[in-house]
CSV table of C-alpha atoms in Angstrom, one decimal:
chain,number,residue,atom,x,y,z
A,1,UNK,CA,82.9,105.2,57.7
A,2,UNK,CA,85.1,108.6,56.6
A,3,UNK,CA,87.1,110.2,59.3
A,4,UNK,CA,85.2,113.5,60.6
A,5,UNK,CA,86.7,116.2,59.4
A,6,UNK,CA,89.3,118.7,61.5
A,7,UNK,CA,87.8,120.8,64.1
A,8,UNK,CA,90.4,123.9,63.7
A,9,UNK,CA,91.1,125.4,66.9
A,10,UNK,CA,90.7,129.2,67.4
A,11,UNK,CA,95.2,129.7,67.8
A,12,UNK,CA,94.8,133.6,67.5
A,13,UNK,CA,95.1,134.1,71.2
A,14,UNK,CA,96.6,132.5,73.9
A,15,UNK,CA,93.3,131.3,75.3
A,16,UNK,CA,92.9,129.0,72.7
A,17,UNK,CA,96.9,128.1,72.5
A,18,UNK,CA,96.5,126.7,76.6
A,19,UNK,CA,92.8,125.0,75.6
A,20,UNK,CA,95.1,123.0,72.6
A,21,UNK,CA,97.9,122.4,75.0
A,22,UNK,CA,95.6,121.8,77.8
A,23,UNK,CA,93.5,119.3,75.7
A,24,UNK,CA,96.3,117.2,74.5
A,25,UNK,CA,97.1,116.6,78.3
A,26,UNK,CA,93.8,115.6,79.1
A,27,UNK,CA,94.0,113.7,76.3
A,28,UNK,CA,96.8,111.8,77.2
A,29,UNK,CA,95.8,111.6,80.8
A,30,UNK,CA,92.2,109.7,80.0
A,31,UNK,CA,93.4,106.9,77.0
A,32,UNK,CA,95.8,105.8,80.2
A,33,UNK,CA,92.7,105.6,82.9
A,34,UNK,CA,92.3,102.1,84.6
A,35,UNK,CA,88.8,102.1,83.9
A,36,UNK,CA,89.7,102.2,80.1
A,37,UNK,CA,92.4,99.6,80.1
A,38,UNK,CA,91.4,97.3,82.6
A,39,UNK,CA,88.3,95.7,80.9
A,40,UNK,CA,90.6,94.8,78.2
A,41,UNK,CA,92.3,92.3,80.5
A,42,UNK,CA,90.5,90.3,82.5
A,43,UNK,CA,91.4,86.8,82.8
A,44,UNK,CA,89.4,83.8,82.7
A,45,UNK,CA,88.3,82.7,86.0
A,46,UNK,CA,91.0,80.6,88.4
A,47,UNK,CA,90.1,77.0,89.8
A,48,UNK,CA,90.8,78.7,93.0
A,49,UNK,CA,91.6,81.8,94.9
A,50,UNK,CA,91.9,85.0,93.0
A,51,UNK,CA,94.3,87.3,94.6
A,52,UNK,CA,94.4,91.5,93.6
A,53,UNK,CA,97.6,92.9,95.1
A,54,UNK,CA,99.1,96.0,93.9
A,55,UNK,CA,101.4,99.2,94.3
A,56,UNK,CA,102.0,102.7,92.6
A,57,UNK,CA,100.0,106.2,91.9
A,58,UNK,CA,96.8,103.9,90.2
A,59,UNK,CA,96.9,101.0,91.9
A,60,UNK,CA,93.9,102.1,93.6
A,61,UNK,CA,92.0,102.5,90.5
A,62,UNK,CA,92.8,99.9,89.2
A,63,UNK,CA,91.8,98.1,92.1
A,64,UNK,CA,88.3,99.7,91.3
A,65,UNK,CA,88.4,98.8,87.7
A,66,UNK,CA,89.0,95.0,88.4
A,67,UNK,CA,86.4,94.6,90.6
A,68,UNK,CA,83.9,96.4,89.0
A,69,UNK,CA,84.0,94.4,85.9
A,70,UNK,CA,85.1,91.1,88.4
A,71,UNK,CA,81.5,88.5,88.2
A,72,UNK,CA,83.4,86.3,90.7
A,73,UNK,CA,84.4,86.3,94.3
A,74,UNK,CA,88.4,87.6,95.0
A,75,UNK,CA,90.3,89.3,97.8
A,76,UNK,CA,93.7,91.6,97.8
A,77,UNK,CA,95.3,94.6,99.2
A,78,UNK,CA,96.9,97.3,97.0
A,79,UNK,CA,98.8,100.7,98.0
A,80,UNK,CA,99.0,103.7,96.8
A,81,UNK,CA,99.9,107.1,97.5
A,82,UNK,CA,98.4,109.5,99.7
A,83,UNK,CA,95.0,111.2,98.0
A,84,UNK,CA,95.4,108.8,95.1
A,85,UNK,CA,92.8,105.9,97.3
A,86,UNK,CA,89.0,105.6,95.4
A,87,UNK,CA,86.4,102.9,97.4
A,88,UNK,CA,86.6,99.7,96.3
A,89,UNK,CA,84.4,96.5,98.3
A,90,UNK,CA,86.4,93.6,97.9
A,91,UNK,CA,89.8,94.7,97.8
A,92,UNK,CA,91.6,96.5,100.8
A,93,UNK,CA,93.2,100.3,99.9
A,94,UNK,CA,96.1,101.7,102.0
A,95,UNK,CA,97.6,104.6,101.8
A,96,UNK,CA,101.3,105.4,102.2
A,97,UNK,CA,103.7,108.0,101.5
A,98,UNK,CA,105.7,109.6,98.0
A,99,UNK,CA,108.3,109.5,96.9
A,100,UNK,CA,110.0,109.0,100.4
A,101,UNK,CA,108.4,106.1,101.9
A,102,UNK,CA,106.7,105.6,105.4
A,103,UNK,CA,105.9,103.0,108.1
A,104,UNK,CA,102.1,102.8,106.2
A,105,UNK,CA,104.0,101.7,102.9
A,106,UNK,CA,106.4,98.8,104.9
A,107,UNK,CA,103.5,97.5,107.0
A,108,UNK,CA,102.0,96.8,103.5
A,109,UNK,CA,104.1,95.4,102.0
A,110,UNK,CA,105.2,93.2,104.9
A,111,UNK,CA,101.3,92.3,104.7
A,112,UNK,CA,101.0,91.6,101.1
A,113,UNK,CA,104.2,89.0,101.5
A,114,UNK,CA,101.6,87.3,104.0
A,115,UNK,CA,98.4,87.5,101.6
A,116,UNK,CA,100.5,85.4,99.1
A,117,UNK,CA,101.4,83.2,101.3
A,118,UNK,CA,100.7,79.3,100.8
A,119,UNK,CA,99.1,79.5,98.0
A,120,UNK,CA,98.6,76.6,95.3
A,121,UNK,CA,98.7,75.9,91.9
A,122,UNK,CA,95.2,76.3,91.1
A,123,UNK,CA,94.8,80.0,92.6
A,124,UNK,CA,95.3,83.7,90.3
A,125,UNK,CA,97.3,86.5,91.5
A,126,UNK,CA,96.2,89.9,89.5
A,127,UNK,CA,99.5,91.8,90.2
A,128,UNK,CA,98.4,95.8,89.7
A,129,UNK,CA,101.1,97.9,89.2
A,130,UNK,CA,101.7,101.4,87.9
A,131,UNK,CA,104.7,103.9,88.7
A,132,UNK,CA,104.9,105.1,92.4
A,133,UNK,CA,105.4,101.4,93.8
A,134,UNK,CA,108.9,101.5,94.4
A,135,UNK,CA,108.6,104.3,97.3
A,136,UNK,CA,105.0,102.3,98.3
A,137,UNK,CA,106.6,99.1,99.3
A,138,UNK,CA,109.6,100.0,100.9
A,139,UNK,CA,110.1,96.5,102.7
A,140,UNK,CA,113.9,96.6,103.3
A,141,UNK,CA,116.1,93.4,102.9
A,142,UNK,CA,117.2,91.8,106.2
A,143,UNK,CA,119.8,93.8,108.1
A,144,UNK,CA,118.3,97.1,107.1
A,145,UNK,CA,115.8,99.6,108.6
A,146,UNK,CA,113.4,101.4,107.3
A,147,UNK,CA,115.3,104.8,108.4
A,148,UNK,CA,117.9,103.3,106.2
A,149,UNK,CA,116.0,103.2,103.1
A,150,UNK,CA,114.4,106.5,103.7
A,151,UNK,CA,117.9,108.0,103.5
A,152,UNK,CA,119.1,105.9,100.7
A,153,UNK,CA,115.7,107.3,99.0
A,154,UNK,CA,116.1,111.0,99.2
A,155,UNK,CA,119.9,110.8,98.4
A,156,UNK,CA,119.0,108.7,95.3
A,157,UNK,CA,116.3,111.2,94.5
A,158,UNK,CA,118.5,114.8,94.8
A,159,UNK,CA,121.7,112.7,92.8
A,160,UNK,CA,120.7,113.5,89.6
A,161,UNK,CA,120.8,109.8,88.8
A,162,UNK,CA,118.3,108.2,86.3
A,163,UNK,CA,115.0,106.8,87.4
A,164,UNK,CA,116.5,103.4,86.0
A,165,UNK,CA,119.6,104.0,87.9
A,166,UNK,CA,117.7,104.7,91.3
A,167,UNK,CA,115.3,101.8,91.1
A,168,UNK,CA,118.2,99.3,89.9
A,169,UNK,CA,119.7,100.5,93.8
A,170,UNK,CA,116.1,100.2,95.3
A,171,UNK,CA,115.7,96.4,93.9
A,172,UNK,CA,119.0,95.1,95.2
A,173,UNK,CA,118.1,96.1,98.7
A,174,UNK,CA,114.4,95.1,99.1
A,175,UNK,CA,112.7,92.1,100.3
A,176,UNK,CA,110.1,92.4,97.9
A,177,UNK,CA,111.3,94.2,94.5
A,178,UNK,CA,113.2,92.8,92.0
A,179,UNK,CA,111.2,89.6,91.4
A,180,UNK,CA,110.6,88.5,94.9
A,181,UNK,CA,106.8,89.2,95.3
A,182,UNK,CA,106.4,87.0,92.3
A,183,UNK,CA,108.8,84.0,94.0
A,184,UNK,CA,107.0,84.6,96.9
A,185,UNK,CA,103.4,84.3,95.3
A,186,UNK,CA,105.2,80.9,94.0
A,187,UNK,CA,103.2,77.8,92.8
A,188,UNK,CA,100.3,80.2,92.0
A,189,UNK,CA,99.5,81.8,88.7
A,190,UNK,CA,100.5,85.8,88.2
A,191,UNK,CA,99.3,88.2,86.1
A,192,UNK,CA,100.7,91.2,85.8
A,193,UNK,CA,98.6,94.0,85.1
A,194,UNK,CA,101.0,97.1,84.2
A,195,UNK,CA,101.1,100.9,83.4
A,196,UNK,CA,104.3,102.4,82.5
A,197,UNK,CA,105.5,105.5,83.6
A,198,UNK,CA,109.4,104.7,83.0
A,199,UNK,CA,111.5,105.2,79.6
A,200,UNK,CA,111.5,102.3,77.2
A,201,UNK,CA,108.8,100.5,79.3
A,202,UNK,CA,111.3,98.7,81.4
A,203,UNK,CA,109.0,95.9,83.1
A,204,UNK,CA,111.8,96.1,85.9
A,205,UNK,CA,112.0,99.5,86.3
A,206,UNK,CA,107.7,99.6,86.8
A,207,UNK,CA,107.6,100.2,90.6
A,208,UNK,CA,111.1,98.4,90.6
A,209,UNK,CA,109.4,95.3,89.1
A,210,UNK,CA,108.2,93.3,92.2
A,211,UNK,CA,106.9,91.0,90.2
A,212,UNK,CA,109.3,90.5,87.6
A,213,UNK,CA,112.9,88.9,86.7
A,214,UNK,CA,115.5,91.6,87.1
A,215,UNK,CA,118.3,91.7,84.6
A,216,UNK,CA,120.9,94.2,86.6
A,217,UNK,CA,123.4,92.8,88.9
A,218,UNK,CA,124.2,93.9,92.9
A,219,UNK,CA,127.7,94.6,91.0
A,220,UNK,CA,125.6,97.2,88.7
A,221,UNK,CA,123.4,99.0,91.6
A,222,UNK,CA,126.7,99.5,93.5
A,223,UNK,CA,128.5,100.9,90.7
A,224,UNK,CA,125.4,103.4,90.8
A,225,UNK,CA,126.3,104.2,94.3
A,226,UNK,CA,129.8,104.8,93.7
A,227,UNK,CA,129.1,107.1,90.2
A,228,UNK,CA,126.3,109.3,92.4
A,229,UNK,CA,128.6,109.6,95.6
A,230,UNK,CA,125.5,108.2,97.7
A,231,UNK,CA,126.1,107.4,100.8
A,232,UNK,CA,125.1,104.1,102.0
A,233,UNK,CA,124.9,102.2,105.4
A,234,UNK,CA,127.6,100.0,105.5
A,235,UNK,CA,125.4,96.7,106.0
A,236,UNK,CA,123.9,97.8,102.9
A,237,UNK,CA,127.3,98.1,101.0
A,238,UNK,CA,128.5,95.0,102.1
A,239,UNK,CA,126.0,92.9,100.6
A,240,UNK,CA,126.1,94.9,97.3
A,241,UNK,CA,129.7,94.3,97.3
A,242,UNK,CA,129.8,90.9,97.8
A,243,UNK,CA,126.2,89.7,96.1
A,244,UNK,CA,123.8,88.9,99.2
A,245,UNK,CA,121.9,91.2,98.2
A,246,UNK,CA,120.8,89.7,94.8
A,247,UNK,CA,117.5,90.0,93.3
A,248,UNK,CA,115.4,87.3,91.1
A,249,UNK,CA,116.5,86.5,87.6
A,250,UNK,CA,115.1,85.1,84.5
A,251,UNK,CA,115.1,81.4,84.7
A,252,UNK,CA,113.9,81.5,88.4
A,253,UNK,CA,111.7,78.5,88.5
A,254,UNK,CA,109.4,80.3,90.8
A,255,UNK,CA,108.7,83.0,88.0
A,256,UNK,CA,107.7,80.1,85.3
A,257,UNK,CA,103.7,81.1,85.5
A,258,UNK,CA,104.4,84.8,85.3
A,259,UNK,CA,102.3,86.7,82.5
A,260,UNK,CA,103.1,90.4,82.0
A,261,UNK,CA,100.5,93.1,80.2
A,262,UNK,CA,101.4,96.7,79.5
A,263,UNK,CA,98.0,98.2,80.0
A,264,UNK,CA,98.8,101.8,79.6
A,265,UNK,CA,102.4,103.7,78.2
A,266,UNK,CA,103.7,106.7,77.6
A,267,UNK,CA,103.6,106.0,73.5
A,268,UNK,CA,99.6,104.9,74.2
A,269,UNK,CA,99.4,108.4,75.6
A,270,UNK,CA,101.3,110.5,73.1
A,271,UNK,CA,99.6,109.1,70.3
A,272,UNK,CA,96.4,110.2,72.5
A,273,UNK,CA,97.5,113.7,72.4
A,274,UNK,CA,98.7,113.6,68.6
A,275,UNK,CA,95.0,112.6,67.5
A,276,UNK,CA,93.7,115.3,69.8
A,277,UNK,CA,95.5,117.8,68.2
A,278,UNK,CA,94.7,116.4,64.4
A,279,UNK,CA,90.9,116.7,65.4
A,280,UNK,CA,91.5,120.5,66.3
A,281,UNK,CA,93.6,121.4,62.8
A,282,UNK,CA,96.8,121.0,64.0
A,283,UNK,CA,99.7,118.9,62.9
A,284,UNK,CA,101.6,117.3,65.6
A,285,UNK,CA,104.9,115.2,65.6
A,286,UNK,CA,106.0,113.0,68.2
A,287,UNK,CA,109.7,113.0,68.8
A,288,UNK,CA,109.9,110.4,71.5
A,289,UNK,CA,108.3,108.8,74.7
A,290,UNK,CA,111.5,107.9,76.1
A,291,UNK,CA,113.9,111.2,76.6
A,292,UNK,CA,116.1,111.4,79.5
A,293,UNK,CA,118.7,113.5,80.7
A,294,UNK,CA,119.1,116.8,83.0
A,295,UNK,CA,115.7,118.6,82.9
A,296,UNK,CA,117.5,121.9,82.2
A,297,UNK,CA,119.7,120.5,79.7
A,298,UNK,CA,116.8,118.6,77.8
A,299,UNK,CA,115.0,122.3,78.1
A,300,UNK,CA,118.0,123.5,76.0
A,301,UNK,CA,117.4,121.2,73.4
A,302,UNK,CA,113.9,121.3,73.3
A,303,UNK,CA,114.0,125.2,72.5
A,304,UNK,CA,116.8,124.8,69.6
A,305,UNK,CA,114.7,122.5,68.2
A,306,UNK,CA,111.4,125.2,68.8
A,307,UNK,CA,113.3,127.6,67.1
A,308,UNK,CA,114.4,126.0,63.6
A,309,UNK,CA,110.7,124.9,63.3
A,310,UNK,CA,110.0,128.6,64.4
A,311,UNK,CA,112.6,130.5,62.4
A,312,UNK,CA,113.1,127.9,59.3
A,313,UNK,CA,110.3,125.3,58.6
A,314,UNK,CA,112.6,122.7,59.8
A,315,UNK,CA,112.3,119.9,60.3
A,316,UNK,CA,108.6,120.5,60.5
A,317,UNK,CA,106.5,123.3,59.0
A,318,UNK,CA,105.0,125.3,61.7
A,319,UNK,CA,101.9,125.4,63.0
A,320,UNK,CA,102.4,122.1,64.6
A,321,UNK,CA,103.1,120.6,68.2
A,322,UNK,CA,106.1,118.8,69.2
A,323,UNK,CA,105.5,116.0,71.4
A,324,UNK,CA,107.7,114.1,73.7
A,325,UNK,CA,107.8,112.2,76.9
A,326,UNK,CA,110.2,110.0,79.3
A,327,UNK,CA,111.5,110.9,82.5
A,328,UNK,CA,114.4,113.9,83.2
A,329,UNK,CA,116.6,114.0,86.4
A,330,UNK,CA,117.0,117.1,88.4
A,331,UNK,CA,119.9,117.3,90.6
A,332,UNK,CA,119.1,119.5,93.3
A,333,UNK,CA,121.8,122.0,94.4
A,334,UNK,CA,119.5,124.9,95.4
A,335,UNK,CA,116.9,125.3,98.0
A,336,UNK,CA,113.9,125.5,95.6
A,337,UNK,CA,111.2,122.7,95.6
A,338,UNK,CA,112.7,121.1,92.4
A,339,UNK,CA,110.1,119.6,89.7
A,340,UNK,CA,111.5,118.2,86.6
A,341,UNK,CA,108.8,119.1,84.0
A,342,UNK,CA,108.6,122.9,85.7
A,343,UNK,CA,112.9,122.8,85.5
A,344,UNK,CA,112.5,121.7,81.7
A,345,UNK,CA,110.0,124.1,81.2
A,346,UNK,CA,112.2,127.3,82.8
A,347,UNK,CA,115.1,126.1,81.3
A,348,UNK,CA,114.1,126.0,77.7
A,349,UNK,CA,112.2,129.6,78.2
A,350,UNK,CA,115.6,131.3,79.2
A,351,UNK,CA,117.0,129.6,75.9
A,352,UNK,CA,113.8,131.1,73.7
A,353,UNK,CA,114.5,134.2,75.5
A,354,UNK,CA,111.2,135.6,74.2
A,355,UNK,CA,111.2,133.4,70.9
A,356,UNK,CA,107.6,134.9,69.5
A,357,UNK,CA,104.6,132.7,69.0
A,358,UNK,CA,106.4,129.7,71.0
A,359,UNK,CA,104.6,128.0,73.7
A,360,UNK,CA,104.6,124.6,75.7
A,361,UNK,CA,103.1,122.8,78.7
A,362,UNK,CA,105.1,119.9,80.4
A,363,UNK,CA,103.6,118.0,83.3
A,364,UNK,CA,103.4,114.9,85.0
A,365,UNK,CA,100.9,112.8,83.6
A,366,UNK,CA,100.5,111.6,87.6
A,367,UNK,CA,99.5,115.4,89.1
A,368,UNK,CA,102.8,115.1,90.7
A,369,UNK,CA,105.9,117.1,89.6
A,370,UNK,CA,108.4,116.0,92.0
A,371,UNK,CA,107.0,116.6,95.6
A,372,UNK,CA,104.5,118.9,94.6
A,373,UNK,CA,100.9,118.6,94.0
A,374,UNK,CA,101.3,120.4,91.1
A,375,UNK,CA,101.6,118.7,87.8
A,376,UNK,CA,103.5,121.3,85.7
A,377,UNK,CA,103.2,124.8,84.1
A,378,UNK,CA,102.9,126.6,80.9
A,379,UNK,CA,105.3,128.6,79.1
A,380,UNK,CA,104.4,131.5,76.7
A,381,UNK,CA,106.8,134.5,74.6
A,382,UNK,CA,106.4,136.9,77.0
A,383,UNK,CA,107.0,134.2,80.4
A,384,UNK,CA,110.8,136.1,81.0
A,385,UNK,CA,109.4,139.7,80.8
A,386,UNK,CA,106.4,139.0,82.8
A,387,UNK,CA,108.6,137.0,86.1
A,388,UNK,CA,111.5,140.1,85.7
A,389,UNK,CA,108.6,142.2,86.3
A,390,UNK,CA,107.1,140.9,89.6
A,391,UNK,CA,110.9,140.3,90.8
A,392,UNK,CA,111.3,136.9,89.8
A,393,UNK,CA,115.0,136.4,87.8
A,394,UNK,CA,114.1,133.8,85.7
A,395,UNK,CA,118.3,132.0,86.0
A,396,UNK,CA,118.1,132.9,89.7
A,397,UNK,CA,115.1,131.0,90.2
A,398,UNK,CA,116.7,127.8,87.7
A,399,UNK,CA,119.8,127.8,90.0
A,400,UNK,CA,118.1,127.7,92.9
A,401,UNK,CA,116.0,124.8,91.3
A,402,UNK,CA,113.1,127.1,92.1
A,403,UNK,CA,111.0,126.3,89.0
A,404,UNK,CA,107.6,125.6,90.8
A,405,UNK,CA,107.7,129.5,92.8
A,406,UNK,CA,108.5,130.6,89.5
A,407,UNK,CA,105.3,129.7,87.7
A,408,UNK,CA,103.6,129.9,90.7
A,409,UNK,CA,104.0,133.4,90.8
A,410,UNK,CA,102.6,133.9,87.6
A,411,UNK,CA,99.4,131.7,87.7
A,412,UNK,CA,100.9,129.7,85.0
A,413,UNK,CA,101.1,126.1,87.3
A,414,UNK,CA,98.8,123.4,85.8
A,415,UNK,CA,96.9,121.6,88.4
A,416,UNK,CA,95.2,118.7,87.9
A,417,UNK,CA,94.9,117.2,91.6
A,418,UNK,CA,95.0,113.3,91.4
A,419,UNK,CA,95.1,111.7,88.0
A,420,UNK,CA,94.7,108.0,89.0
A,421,UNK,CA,97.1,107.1,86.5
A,422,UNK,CA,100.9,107.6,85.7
A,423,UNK,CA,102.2,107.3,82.2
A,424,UNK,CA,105.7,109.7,82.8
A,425,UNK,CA,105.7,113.0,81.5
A,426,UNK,CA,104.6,114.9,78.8
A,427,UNK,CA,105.6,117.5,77.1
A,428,UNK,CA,103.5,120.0,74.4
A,429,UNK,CA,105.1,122.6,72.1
A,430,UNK,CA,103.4,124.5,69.9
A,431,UNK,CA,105.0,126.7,67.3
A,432,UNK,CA,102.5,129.3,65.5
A,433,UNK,CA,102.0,129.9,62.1
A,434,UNK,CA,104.7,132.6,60.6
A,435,UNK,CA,103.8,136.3,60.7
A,436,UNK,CA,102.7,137.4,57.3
A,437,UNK,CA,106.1,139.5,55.6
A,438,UNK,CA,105.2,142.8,56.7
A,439,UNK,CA,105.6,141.6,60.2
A,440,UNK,CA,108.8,139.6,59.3
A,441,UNK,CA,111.5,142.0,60.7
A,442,UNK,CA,111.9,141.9,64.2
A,443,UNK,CA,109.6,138.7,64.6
A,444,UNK,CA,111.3,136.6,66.6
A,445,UNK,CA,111.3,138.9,69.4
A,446,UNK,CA,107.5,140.3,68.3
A,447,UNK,CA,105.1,140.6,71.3
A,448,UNK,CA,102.7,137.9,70.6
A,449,UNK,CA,99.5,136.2,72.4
């Protein structure tokens, strides 16, 4: 059957700029839905006892999603975060807190240790896991509290360091990441149900990989401590130091009968977004699903880039959309609410500085940038004039890592409210069509839509 032709999108205003870069979010949001991906991996039925457990931002609905399309009897408990539970009749939904963890998200996990308990070879664990689950099972390893790993949390979350780099620290000093839910589920069967939300799909780095070997060392995660200057208690450095603390590995006999699915990742959702915009007339090129780096500094980049397609058909031919994903690092020095995607954003609109017929969306694919429930914002040529001109100093507001009041301010947040899925961020640019030549001079400052 032919491919339906291109639908071209009406691009002459910004109304129908934001409905593009507004679709290819949406886009990328739905392919990742448990309700999509979940049918596609369903098991064949256990001898015995089937077991759902599961942590992160979809765990609930994918909680839903199995059981829906489950014929036979099971049982389980899953957390996720506050606002993100949907109903489910067979399987048990708490709620906890994100991304610093509460006593709802250790009773949990304390709880699910139990559910897997004694176990045979015969029953089926359904492990569903999606980004979020690190701060949702927060079940320290002995010798620690849970005050303890809610300070090592936020430190690890305002250092700047990588979201690799904070949950290789997270796995070394929980009872139940790193491998040892698996170990613990041990003679049973597992089945790992994942959707990534983490660069290069890093099973480990999923929720800190609970149910997964974990390459890194206790010699890494404390190297990570001493390159961050995070402060730890000193229980919690002694065992780093000196390898207590060390999580499962490959080889573990007790992780034999692990099988591991990516259900949903940031690529899956990308290409999503690429085909969305193909359908609309629009050429769009995906750059990567895996950037990391300072959000502000990945903003600088992102605009260079912008403005050779903008100013010199290079490396693409403009109109078109620039596509990436991945997760940046903010390092919060100011008293603003932080926000990575918003800090990207802000960032690479000083460095346009106006750049005409430029314009970009980046969000969280969860509904959550940082510890707001706000997803991200849009950017247009005329963002700078319009803040200067309700009092709102567009490098005033990135020092003080005040990206979300900044867009807020000018009704350009994106709020989606709960996505029920997490596939990392995303990030739209467009770059319009050039101005005919008797608009040439002067265009790259030209007031534009």
């Amino acid at each position: 059957m032919p491919a339906a032709p291109a639908q071209c999108a009406d691009l002459s205003g910004r109304d129908g700029i934001d409905r593009l870069l507004k679709g290819m979010f949406d886009a990328a949001i739905a392919i990742a839905q448990p309700a999509v991906r979940i049918p596609q991996f369903l098991p064949a039925p256990p001898r015995g006892r089937l077991v759902v457990i599961g942590a992160g931002k979809a765990s609930a609905a994918m909680a839903r999603a199995f059981e829906q399309h489950w014929p036979g009897p099971l049982e389980g408990l899953v957390v996720t975060r506050y606002g993100y539970a949907v109903p489910c009749e067979r399987i048990e939904i708490i709620e906890a807190a994100h991304p610093v963890p509460d006593q709802n998200g250790l009773a949990a996990a304390g709880r699910m240790l139990q559910l897997v308990g004694g176990l045979t070879p015969d029953d089926l664990v359904v492990c569903l896991v999606s980004g979020g689950g690190s701060a949702l099972l927060p079940l320290p390893i002995a010798g620690l509290t849970l005050a303890d790993k809610q300070g090592i949390n936020q430190a690890l979350l305002d250092s700047g360091a990588s979201i690799s780099e904070m949950n290789c620290v997270r796995r070394h000093l929980s009872a139940i990441k790193g491998g040892r839910l698996a170990a613990a589920c041990h003679p049973a069967r597992v089945l790992n149900l994942l959707i990534s939300d983490v660069p290069a799909d890093g099973l480990h780095d999923i929720a800190s990989g609970p149910t997964v070997a974990d390459p890194t060392t206790c010699a890494d995660a404390l190297a990570i401590v001493e390159r961050y200057g995070i402060a730890l208690p000193p229980q919690a450095r002694a065992m780093l130091a000196d390898g207590s603390a060390e999580s499962s590995k490959a080889g573990d006999p007790r992780l034999a009968r692990v099988e591991t699915h990516l259900i949903a990742t940031p690529q899956m959702a990308l290409e999503a977004a690429a085909a969305f915009a193909a359908r609309h007339g629009v050429a769009a090129h995906i750059l990567s699903d895996a950037i990391e780096g300072e959000a502000r500094e990945v903003g600088k980049v992102m605009a260079a880039v912008a403005r050779q397609v903008a100013r010199g058909g290079q490396p693409f031919t403009a109109p078109c959309v620039l596509l990436s994903g991945g997760e940046t690092t903010v390092t919060v020095r100011g008293s603003g609410r932080g926000g990575r995607n918003v800090e990207f954003l802000l960032s690479m609109g000083i460095a346009l500085n106006g750049e005409a017929r430029v314009h970009a969306l980046a969000g969280d694919t969860d509904g959550v940038d940082g510890r707001e429930e706000i997803a991200g914002a849009l950017l247009h040529p005329d963002t700078l004039a319009r803040a200067r001109g309700v009092g709102r100093p567009p490098q005033t507001c990135l020092e003080n890592n005040d990206a979300h009041g900044f867009f807020q301010v000018l009704g350009d947040s994106v709020v989606t409210g709960p996505t029920l899925t997490n596939v990392n961020d995303f990030r739209a640019v467009y770059i319009g069509a050039p101005f005919p030549p008797s608009q040439q001079q002067g265009a790259p400052h030209a007031p534009t839509p």
